[in-house]
């Protein structure tokens, strides 16, 4: 591993219970030189705990400005602490597992990638949503770049300073990870996903969690829309036209099949009716022919 090392940036909001363990663990990651915590308008002791745990710098937002704003503030502080060095973004709730971010850092420091993204294993605590935001993010990134990430919303990622600067300004709110992936890929950056044994707090399915996911979906959708230019819009229109054409083809085909079934049924009914009439006529004629006829004063049976 070469280079001066990286600066870890931790956006945090009301994370006093976990941020201390996260900061201490990040100091044990090979290549991490400094840890910056951005307290994004917390109402608890997040900033104080981060300082006690040994963060090189703790920056406070007086009010909550969102994850992207916290990451931007942290990136600016990192540039002051270690100019030109890569930046490692890590969520505040990783706690002790943050010490396992070594492979993410290594992939950037050894020149393999311009941005690495941690892929987390199944979490110890059950939970999670219905996958709507993840599918939206993955499909949006694939549509805009041709690459479909395994975990498009992973916040654990390391970038070269050049890649990070190319992605500025960051997408707002919870759309920041999606924006980073699209922007880095579009400038020709090499992006690599790296399996990492990380554990974080899993969001449940209660009302507050659903509200959080709704905000996530709105921010992800906005980030994708802001990165959809005329060419992508034209492709979307073509895709929609194709989908509409396919649906119309299926509808016409289904209608034709229904008409054919109705015609066959009508034909069968007509044939049955005519057959019945013919049988009645033939039967009547047969009965007429079996009547005795008189010829030359005698009766003959025909």
mmCIF file of C-alpha atoms in Angstrom, residues 17-224:
data_model
loop_
_atom_site.group_PDB
_atom_site.id
_atom_site.type_symbol
_atom_site.label_atom_id
_atom_site.label_comp_id
_atom_site.label_asym_id
_atom_site.label_seq_id
_atom_site.Cartn_x
_atom_site.Cartn_y
_atom_site.Cartn_z
ATOM 1 C CA UNK A 17 -24.175 5.536 21.396
ATOM 2 C CA UNK A 18 -22.071 4.323 18.457
ATOM 3 C CA UNK A 19 -19.912 7.134 17.105
ATOM 4 C CA UNK A 20 -17.200 6.685 19.762
ATOM 5 C CA UNK A 21 -16.646 3.038 18.886
ATOM 6 C CA UNK A 22 -16.703 3.929 15.181
ATOM 7 C CA UNK A 23 -13.988 6.584 15.576
ATOM 8 C CA UNK A 24 -11.773 4.282 17.641
ATOM 9 C CA UNK A 25 -12.192 1.477 15.112
ATOM 10 C CA UNK A 26 -11.351 3.734 12.158
ATOM 11 C CA UNK A 27 -8.034 4.614 13.777
ATOM 12 C CA UNK A 28 -7.159 0.899 13.509
ATOM 13 C CA UNK A 29 -7.776 0.719 9.756
ATOM 14 C CA UNK A 30 -4.455 0.502 7.859
ATOM 15 C CA UNK A 31 -3.909 3.696 5.887
ATOM 16 C CA UNK A 32 -6.250 5.927 7.875
ATOM 17 C CA UNK A 33 -4.293 8.979 9.067
ATOM 18 C CA UNK A 34 -7.054 11.189 10.429
ATOM 19 C CA UNK A 35 -10.729 10.895 11.383
ATOM 20 C CA UNK A 36 -13.143 13.780 10.879
ATOM 21 C CA UNK A 37 -16.635 13.682 12.375
ATOM 22 C CA UNK A 38 -19.327 16.047 11.128
ATOM 23 C CA UNK A 39 -22.125 16.439 13.663
ATOM 24 C CA UNK A 40 -25.122 17.296 11.494
ATOM 25 C CA UNK A 41 -27.328 19.109 13.978
ATOM 26 C CA UNK A 42 -27.464 16.414 16.653
ATOM 27 C CA UNK A 43 -29.538 16.951 19.762
ATOM 28 C CA UNK A 44 -27.463 14.534 21.856
ATOM 29 C CA UNK A 45 -23.759 14.321 22.789
ATOM 30 C CA UNK A 46 -22.507 13.056 19.413
ATOM 31 C CA UNK A 47 -19.868 15.790 19.039
ATOM 32 C CA UNK A 48 -18.536 15.381 22.589
ATOM 33 C CA UNK A 49 -18.297 11.590 22.299
ATOM 34 C CA UNK A 50 -16.464 11.890 18.966
ATOM 35 C CA UNK A 51 -13.913 14.238 20.535
ATOM 36 C CA UNK A 52 -13.386 11.914 23.506
ATOM 37 C CA UNK A 53 -12.862 9.002 21.130
ATOM 38 C CA UNK A 54 -9.991 10.772 19.393
ATOM 39 C CA UNK A 55 -11.408 12.390 16.248
ATOM 40 C CA UNK A 56 -8.822 14.718 14.769
ATOM 41 C CA UNK A 57 -11.512 17.253 14.022
ATOM 42 C CA UNK A 58 -15.202 17.544 14.889
ATOM 43 C CA UNK A 59 -17.245 19.989 12.840
ATOM 44 C CA UNK A 60 -20.745 20.927 13.935
ATOM 45 C CA UNK A 61 -23.721 22.017 11.857
ATOM 46 C CA UNK A 62 -26.018 24.113 13.995
ATOM 47 C CA UNK A 63 -29.019 22.573 12.265
ATOM 48 C CA UNK A 64 -29.547 19.361 10.365
ATOM 49 C CA UNK A 65 -28.550 19.918 6.734
ATOM 50 C CA UNK A 66 -28.586 16.353 5.444
ATOM 51 C CA UNK A 67 -26.025 13.657 4.756
ATOM 52 C CA UNK A 68 -24.634 15.169 1.555
ATOM 53 C CA UNK A 69 -23.970 18.501 3.264
ATOM 54 C CA UNK A 70 -22.206 16.706 6.133
ATOM 55 C CA UNK A 71 -20.050 14.782 3.665
ATOM 56 C CA UNK A 72 -19.167 17.987 1.804
ATOM 57 C CA UNK A 73 -18.141 19.677 5.059
ATOM 58 C CA UNK A 74 -16.072 16.654 6.018
ATOM 59 C CA UNK A 75 -14.368 16.519 2.621
ATOM 60 C CA UNK A 76 -13.331 20.174 3.009
ATOM 61 C CA UNK A 77 -11.869 19.460 6.444
ATOM 62 C CA UNK A 78 -10.031 16.426 5.058
ATOM 63 C CA UNK A 79 -8.414 18.557 2.350
ATOM 64 C CA UNK A 80 -6.987 20.788 5.070
ATOM 65 C CA UNK A 81 -5.688 17.922 7.204
ATOM 66 C CA UNK A 82 -4.106 15.932 4.349
ATOM 67 C CA UNK A 83 -4.181 17.822 1.038
ATOM 68 C CA UNK A 84 -4.722 15.636 -2.026
ATOM 69 C CA UNK A 85 -5.310 12.476 -0.009
ATOM 70 C CA UNK A 86 -8.201 10.082 -0.692
ATOM 71 C CA UNK A 87 -11.281 10.296 1.507
ATOM 72 C CA UNK A 88 -12.970 7.360 3.227
ATOM 73 C CA UNK A 89 -16.643 7.931 4.028
ATOM 74 C CA UNK A 90 -17.964 5.780 6.853
ATOM 75 C CA UNK A 91 -21.346 5.780 8.575
ATOM 76 C CA UNK A 92 -21.348 6.597 12.265
ATOM 77 C CA UNK A 93 -23.279 3.466 13.260
ATOM 78 C CA UNK A 94 -20.639 0.933 12.152
ATOM 79 C CA UNK A 95 -19.185 0.860 15.677
ATOM 80 C CA UNK A 96 -16.387 -1.737 16.132
ATOM 81 C CA UNK A 97 -16.942 -3.249 12.689
ATOM 82 C CA UNK A 98 -15.493 -0.087 11.093
ATOM 83 C CA UNK A 99 -12.047 -1.574 11.791
ATOM 84 C CA UNK A 100 -12.721 -3.997 8.883
ATOM 85 C CA UNK A 101 -12.758 -1.274 6.227
ATOM 86 C CA UNK A 102 -9.171 -2.054 5.263
ATOM 87 C CA UNK A 103 -10.005 -3.667 1.862
ATOM 88 C CA UNK A 104 -11.991 -0.574 0.856
ATOM 89 C CA UNK A 105 -9.050 1.703 1.604
ATOM 90 C CA UNK A 106 -6.520 -0.629 0.032
ATOM 91 C CA UNK A 107 -8.308 -0.732 -3.320
ATOM 92 C CA UNK A 108 -7.828 3.024 -3.730
ATOM 93 C CA UNK A 109 -4.361 3.383 -2.224
ATOM 94 C CA UNK A 110 -2.891 0.642 -4.425
ATOM 95 C CA UNK A 111 -4.342 2.241 -7.564
ATOM 96 C CA UNK A 112 -6.806 -0.531 -8.391
ATOM 97 C CA UNK A 113 -9.823 1.785 -8.348
ATOM 98 C CA UNK A 114 -10.755 5.450 -8.181
ATOM 99 C CA UNK A 115 -13.677 4.611 -5.910
ATOM 100 C CA UNK A 116 -14.317 1.495 -3.862
ATOM 101 C CA UNK A 117 -17.664 0.627 -2.293
ATOM 102 C CA UNK A 118 -18.141 -1.770 0.600
ATOM 103 C CA UNK A 119 -20.625 -4.598 0.085
ATOM 104 C CA UNK A 120 -22.049 -5.624 3.452
ATOM 105 C CA UNK A 121 -23.047 -9.176 4.387
ATOM 106 C CA UNK A 122 -26.491 -10.095 5.755
ATOM 107 C CA UNK A 123 -26.861 -8.260 9.057
ATOM 108 C CA UNK A 124 -27.055 -9.909 12.468
ATOM 109 C CA UNK A 125 -30.255 -8.088 13.304
ATOM 110 C CA UNK A 126 -33.236 -8.784 11.025
ATOM 111 C CA UNK A 127 -35.008 -5.873 9.449
ATOM 112 C CA UNK A 128 -34.794 -3.739 6.375
ATOM 113 C CA UNK A 129 -37.345 -2.467 3.911
ATOM 114 C CA UNK A 130 -39.028 -3.907 0.852
ATOM 115 C CA UNK A 131 -36.200 -3.174 -1.592
ATOM 116 C CA UNK A 132 -37.996 -0.400 -3.483
ATOM 117 C CA UNK A 133 -35.310 2.252 -2.923
ATOM 118 C CA UNK A 134 -32.481 -0.189 -3.665
ATOM 119 C CA UNK A 135 -34.083 -1.360 -6.918
ATOM 120 C CA UNK A 136 -34.775 2.222 -7.976
ATOM 121 C CA UNK A 137 -31.163 3.225 -7.298
ATOM 122 C CA UNK A 138 -29.653 0.164 -8.975
ATOM 123 C CA UNK A 139 -31.792 0.437 -12.100
ATOM 124 C CA UNK A 140 -31.180 4.186 -12.323
ATOM 125 C CA UNK A 141 -27.402 3.777 -12.125
ATOM 126 C CA UNK A 142 -27.529 0.954 -14.672
ATOM 127 C CA UNK A 143 -29.607 3.038 -17.055
ATOM 128 C CA UNK A 144 -27.265 6.034 -16.823
ATOM 129 C CA UNK A 145 -23.909 4.228 -16.771
ATOM 130 C CA UNK A 146 -24.392 0.610 -17.827
ATOM 131 C CA UNK A 147 -23.194 -0.655 -14.432
ATOM 132 C CA UNK A 148 -25.555 -2.305 -11.941
ATOM 133 C CA UNK A 149 -24.106 -2.201 -8.400
ATOM 134 C CA UNK A 150 -24.870 -4.863 -5.833
ATOM 135 C CA UNK A 151 -25.466 -2.345 -3.038
ATOM 136 C CA UNK A 152 -26.083 1.049 -4.673
ATOM 137 C CA UNK A 153 -26.869 2.783 -1.361
ATOM 138 C CA UNK A 154 -23.774 1.688 0.558
ATOM 139 C CA UNK A 155 -22.331 4.698 2.350
ATOM 140 C CA UNK A 156 -18.984 3.057 3.027
ATOM 141 C CA UNK A 157 -16.781 4.157 0.158
ATOM 142 C CA UNK A 158 -13.300 5.477 -0.485
ATOM 143 C CA UNK A 159 -12.422 7.893 -3.316
ATOM 144 C CA UNK A 160 -9.320 9.486 -4.697
ATOM 145 C CA UNK A 161 -9.340 13.235 -4.240
ATOM 146 C CA UNK A 162 -9.602 13.669 -8.013
ATOM 147 C CA UNK A 163 -12.677 11.463 -8.233
ATOM 148 C CA UNK A 164 -14.312 13.231 -5.299
ATOM 149 C CA UNK A 165 -13.646 16.684 -6.758
ATOM 150 C CA UNK A 166 -15.081 15.548 -10.105
ATOM 151 C CA UNK A 167 -18.311 14.551 -8.343
ATOM 152 C CA UNK A 168 -18.765 17.948 -6.657
ATOM 153 C CA UNK A 169 -21.273 19.302 -5.874
ATOM 154 C CA UNK A 170 -22.639 16.144 -4.302
ATOM 155 C CA UNK A 171 -26.220 15.064 -4.868
ATOM 156 C CA UNK A 172 -28.408 16.315 -2.056
ATOM 157 C CA UNK A 173 -29.629 14.361 0.930
ATOM 158 C CA UNK A 174 -29.892 10.576 0.709
ATOM 159 C CA UNK A 175 -29.220 10.633 -3.022
ATOM 160 C CA UNK A 176 -25.529 11.276 -2.426
ATOM 161 C CA UNK A 177 -24.319 7.686 -2.954
ATOM 162 C CA UNK A 178 -26.246 7.290 -6.198
ATOM 163 C CA UNK A 179 -24.898 10.624 -7.427
ATOM 164 C CA UNK A 180 -21.321 9.650 -6.553
ATOM 165 C CA UNK A 181 -21.566 6.389 -8.491
ATOM 166 C CA UNK A 182 -22.999 8.030 -11.610
ATOM 167 C CA UNK A 183 -20.665 11.034 -11.549
ATOM 168 C CA UNK A 184 -17.447 9.073 -10.986
ATOM 169 C CA UNK A 185 -18.301 6.566 -13.707
ATOM 170 C CA UNK A 186 -19.203 9.320 -16.157
ATOM 171 C CA UNK A 187 -15.775 10.944 -15.871
ATOM 172 C CA UNK A 188 -14.132 7.595 -16.589
ATOM 173 C CA UNK A 189 -13.413 6.613 -13.012
ATOM 174 C CA UNK A 190 -12.876 2.980 -12.056
ATOM 175 C CA UNK A 191 -15.429 1.844 -9.505
ATOM 176 C CA UNK A 192 -15.104 -1.429 -7.621
ATOM 177 C CA UNK A 193 -17.293 -3.118 -5.021
ATOM 178 C CA UNK A 194 -15.442 -4.813 -2.176
ATOM 179 C CA UNK A 195 -16.972 -7.346 0.239
ATOM 180 C CA UNK A 196 -16.548 -6.135 3.830
ATOM 181 C CA UNK A 197 -17.637 -7.751 7.093
ATOM 182 C CA UNK A 198 -19.427 -4.686 8.423
ATOM 183 C CA UNK A 199 -22.391 -4.427 10.753
ATOM 184 C CA UNK A 200 -24.645 -1.408 11.159
ATOM 185 C CA UNK A 201 -27.983 -0.529 12.678
ATOM 186 C CA UNK A 202 -30.723 -1.975 10.482
ATOM 187 C CA UNK A 203 -33.772 0.172 9.879
ATOM 188 C CA UNK A 204 -37.018 -1.520 10.837
ATOM 189 C CA UNK A 205 -40.489 -1.349 9.328
ATOM 190 C CA UNK A 206 -42.171 0.936 11.815
ATOM 191 C CA UNK A 207 -43.731 4.245 10.839
ATOM 192 C CA UNK A 208 -40.560 6.309 11.381
ATOM 193 C CA UNK A 209 -38.570 3.862 9.244
ATOM 194 C CA UNK A 210 -41.122 4.071 6.435
ATOM 195 C CA UNK A 211 -40.947 7.871 6.518
ATOM 196 C CA UNK A 212 -37.153 7.634 6.299
ATOM 197 C CA UNK A 213 -37.406 5.346 3.263
ATOM 198 C CA UNK A 214 -39.857 7.699 1.594
ATOM 199 C CA UNK A 215 -37.327 10.520 1.973
ATOM 200 C CA UNK A 216 -34.601 8.240 0.645
ATOM 201 C CA UNK A 217 -36.671 7.377 -2.399
ATOM 202 C CA UNK A 218 -37.414 11.043 -3.075
ATOM 203 C CA UNK A 219 -33.718 12.002 -2.842
ATOM 204 C CA UNK A 220 -32.561 9.051 -4.971
ATOM 205 C CA UNK A 221 -35.150 9.851 -7.621
ATOM 206 C CA UNK A 222 -34.084 13.505 -7.618
ATOM 207 C CA UNK A 223 -30.398 12.597 -7.971
ATOM 208 C CA UNK A 224 -31.156 10.352 -10.938
#
